[in-house]
PDB file of C-alpha atoms in Angstrom:
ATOM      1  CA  UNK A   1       3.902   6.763 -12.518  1.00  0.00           C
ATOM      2  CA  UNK A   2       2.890   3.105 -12.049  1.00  0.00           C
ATOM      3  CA  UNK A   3       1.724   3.606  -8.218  1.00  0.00           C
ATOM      4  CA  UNK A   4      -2.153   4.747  -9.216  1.00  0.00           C
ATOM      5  CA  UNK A   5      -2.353   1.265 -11.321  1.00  0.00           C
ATOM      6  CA  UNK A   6      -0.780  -0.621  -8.625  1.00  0.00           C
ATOM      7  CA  UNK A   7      -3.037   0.350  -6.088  1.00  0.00           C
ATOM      8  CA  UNK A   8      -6.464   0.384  -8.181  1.00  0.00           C
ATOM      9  CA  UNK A   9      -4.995  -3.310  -9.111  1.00  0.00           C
ATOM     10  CA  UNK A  10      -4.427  -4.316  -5.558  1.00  0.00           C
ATOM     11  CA  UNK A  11      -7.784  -2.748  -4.487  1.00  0.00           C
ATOM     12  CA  UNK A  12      -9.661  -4.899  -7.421  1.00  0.00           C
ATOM     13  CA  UNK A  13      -7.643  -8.256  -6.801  1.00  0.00           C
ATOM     14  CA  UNK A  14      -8.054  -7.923  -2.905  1.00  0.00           C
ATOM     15  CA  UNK A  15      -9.581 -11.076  -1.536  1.00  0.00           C
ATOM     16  CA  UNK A  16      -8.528 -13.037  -4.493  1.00  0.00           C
ATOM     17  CA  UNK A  17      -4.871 -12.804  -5.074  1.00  0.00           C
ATOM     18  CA  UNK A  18      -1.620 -11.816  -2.598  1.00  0.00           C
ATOM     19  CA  UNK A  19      -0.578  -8.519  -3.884  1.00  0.00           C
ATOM     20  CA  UNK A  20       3.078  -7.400  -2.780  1.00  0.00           C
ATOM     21  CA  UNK A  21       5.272  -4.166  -2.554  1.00  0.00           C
ATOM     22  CA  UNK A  22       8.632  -4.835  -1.670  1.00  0.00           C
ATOM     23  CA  UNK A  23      10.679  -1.837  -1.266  1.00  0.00           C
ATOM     24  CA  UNK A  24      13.851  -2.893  -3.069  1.00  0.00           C
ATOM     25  CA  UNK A  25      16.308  -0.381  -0.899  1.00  0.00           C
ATOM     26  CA  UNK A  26      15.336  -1.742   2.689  1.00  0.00           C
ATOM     27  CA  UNK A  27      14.940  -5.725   0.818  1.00  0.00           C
ATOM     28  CA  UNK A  28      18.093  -6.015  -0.742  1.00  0.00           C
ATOM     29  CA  UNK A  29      17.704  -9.879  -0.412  1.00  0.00           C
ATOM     30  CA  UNK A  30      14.173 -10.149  -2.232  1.00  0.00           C
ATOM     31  CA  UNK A  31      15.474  -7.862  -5.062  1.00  0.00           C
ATOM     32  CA  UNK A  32      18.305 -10.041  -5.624  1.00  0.00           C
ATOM     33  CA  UNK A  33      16.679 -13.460  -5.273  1.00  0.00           C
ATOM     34  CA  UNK A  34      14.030 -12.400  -8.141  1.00  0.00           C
ATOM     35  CA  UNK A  35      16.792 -10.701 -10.101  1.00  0.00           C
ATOM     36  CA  UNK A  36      15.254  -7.276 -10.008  1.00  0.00           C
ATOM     37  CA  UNK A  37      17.473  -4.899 -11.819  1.00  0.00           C
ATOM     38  CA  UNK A  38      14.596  -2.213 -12.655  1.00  0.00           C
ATOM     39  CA  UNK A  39      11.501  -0.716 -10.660  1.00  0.00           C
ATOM     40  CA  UNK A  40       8.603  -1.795 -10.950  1.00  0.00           C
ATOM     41  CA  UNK A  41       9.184  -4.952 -11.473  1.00  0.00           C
ATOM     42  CA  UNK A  42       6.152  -7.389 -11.416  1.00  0.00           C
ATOM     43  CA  UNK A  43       6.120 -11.217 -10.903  1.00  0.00           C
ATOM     44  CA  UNK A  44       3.299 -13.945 -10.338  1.00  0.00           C
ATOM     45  CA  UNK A  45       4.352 -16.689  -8.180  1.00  0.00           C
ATOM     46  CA  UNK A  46       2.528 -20.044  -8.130  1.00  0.00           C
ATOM     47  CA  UNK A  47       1.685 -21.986  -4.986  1.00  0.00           C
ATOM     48  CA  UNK A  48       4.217 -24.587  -6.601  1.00  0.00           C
ATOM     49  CA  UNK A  49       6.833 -22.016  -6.541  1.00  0.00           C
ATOM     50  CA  UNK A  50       6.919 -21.406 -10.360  1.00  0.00           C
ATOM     51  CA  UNK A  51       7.639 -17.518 -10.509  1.00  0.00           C
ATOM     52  CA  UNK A  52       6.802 -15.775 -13.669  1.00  0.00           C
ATOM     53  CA  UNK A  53       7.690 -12.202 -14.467  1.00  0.00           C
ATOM     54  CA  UNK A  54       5.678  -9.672 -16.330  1.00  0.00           C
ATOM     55  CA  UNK A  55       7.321  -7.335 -19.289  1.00  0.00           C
ATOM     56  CA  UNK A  56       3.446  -6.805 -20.902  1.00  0.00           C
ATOM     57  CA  UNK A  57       1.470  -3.083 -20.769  1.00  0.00           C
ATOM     58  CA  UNK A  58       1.890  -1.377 -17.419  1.00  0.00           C
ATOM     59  CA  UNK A  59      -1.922  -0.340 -18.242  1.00  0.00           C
ATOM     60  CA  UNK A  60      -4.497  -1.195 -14.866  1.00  0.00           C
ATOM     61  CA  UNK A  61      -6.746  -4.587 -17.550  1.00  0.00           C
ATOM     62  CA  UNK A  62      -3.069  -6.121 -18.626  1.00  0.00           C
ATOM     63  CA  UNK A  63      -1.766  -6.236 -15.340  1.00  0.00           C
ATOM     64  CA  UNK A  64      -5.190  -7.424 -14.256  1.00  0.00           C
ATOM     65  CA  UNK A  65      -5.134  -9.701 -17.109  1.00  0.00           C
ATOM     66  CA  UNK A  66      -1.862 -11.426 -16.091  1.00  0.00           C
ATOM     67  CA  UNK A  67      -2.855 -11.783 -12.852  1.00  0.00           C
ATOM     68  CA  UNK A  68      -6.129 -13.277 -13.125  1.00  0.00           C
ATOM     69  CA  UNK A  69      -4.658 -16.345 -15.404  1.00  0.00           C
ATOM     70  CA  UNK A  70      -2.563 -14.638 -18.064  1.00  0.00           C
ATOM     71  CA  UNK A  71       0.594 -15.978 -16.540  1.00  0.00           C
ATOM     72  CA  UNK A  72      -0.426 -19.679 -17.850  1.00  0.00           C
ATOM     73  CA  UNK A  73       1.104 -18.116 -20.868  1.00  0.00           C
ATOM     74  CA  UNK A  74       4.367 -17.524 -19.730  1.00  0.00           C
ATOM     75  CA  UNK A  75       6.928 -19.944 -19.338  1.00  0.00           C
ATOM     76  CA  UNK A  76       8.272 -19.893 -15.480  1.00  0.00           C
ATOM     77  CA  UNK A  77      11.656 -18.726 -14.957  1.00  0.00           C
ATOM     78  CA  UNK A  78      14.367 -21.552 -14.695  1.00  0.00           C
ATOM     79  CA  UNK A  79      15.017 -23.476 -11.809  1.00  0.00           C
ATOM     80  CA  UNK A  80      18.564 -21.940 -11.865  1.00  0.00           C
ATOM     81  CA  UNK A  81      16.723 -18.439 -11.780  1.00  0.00           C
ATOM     82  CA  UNK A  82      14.258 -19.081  -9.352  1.00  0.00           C
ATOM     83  CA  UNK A  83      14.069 -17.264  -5.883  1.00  0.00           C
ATOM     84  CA  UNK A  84      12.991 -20.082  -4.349  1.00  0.00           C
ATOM     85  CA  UNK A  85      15.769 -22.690  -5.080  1.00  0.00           C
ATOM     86  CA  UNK A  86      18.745 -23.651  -3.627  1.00  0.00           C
ATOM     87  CA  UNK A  87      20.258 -20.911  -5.573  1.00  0.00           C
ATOM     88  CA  UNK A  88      18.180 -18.275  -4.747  1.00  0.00           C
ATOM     89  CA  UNK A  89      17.981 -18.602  -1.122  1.00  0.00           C
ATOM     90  CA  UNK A  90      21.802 -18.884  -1.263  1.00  0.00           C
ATOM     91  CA  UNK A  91      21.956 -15.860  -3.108  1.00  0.00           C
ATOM     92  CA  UNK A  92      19.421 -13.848  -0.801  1.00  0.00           C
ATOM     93  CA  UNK A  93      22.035 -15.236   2.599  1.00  0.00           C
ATOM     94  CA  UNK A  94      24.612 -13.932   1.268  1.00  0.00           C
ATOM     95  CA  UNK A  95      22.981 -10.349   0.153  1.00  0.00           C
ATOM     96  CA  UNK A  96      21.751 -10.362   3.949  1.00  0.00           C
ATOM     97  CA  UNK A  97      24.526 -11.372   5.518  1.00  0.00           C
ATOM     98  CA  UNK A  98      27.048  -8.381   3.117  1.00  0.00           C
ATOM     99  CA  UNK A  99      24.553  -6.126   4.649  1.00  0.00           C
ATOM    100  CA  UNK A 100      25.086  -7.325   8.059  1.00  0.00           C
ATOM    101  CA  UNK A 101      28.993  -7.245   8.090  1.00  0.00           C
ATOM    102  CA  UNK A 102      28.486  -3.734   6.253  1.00  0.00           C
ATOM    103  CA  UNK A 103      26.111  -2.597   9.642  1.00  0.00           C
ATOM    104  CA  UNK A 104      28.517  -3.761  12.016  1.00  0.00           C
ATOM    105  CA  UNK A 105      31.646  -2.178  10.618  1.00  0.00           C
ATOM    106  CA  UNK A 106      29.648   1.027  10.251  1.00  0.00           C
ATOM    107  CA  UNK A 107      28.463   0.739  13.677  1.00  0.00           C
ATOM    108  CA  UNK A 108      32.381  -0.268  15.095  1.00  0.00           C
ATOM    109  CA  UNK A 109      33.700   2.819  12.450  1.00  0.00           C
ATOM    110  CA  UNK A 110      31.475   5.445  14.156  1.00  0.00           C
ATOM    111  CA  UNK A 111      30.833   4.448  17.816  1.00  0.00           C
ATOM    112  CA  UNK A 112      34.440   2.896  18.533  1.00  0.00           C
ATOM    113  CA  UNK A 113      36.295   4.863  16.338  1.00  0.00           C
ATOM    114  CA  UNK A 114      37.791   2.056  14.421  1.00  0.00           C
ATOM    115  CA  UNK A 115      39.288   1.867  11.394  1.00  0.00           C
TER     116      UNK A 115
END
């Protein structure tokens, strides 16, 4: 239901902001550095690395709103929280590398017959 708003806010913002889709099932890593635990879930990031997430009006003028300065208003998430810090990059290795080992064994269950 959100994808129409998303779009006519990407077209509008294009040029002036990075707009991103991350498709949560094939970036298991991004979805759990920025703690994603519902779709869509929307978050400005700073060029200082200060992420703030949106909760406001899924409406096309508040997202536009929040994106063209209304973040200021937010506090950024925690250091603790944030995808970029030690923490988060830790926590996005070890999501990618549990997918890995999870490949493999599929790959060594079905082609090699192994347990």
């Amino acid at each position: 239901r959100f994808a129409p708003v998303w779009e006519e806010v990407a077209d509008e913002l294009l040029g002036h902001t990075v707009i991103a889709k991350v498709n949560g099932d094939e970036q298991l890593d991004v979805v759990t550095r920025f703690q994603v635990t519902g779709y869509p879930t929307l978050a400005h990031v700073a060029p200082n690395g200060a992420v703030r997430l949106y909760n406001g009006a899924r409406s096309k003028q508040a997202v536009l709103d929040f994106a063209r300065g209304g973040y200021a208003a937010k506090s950024p998430v925690p250091f603790y929280n944030n995808p970029f810090s030690l923490v988060g990059e830790i926590l996005g290795l070890l999501v990618t590398l549990g997918y890995y080992i999870h490949s493999v064994r599929e790959y060594l269950v079905s082609e090699h017959a192994l347990p």
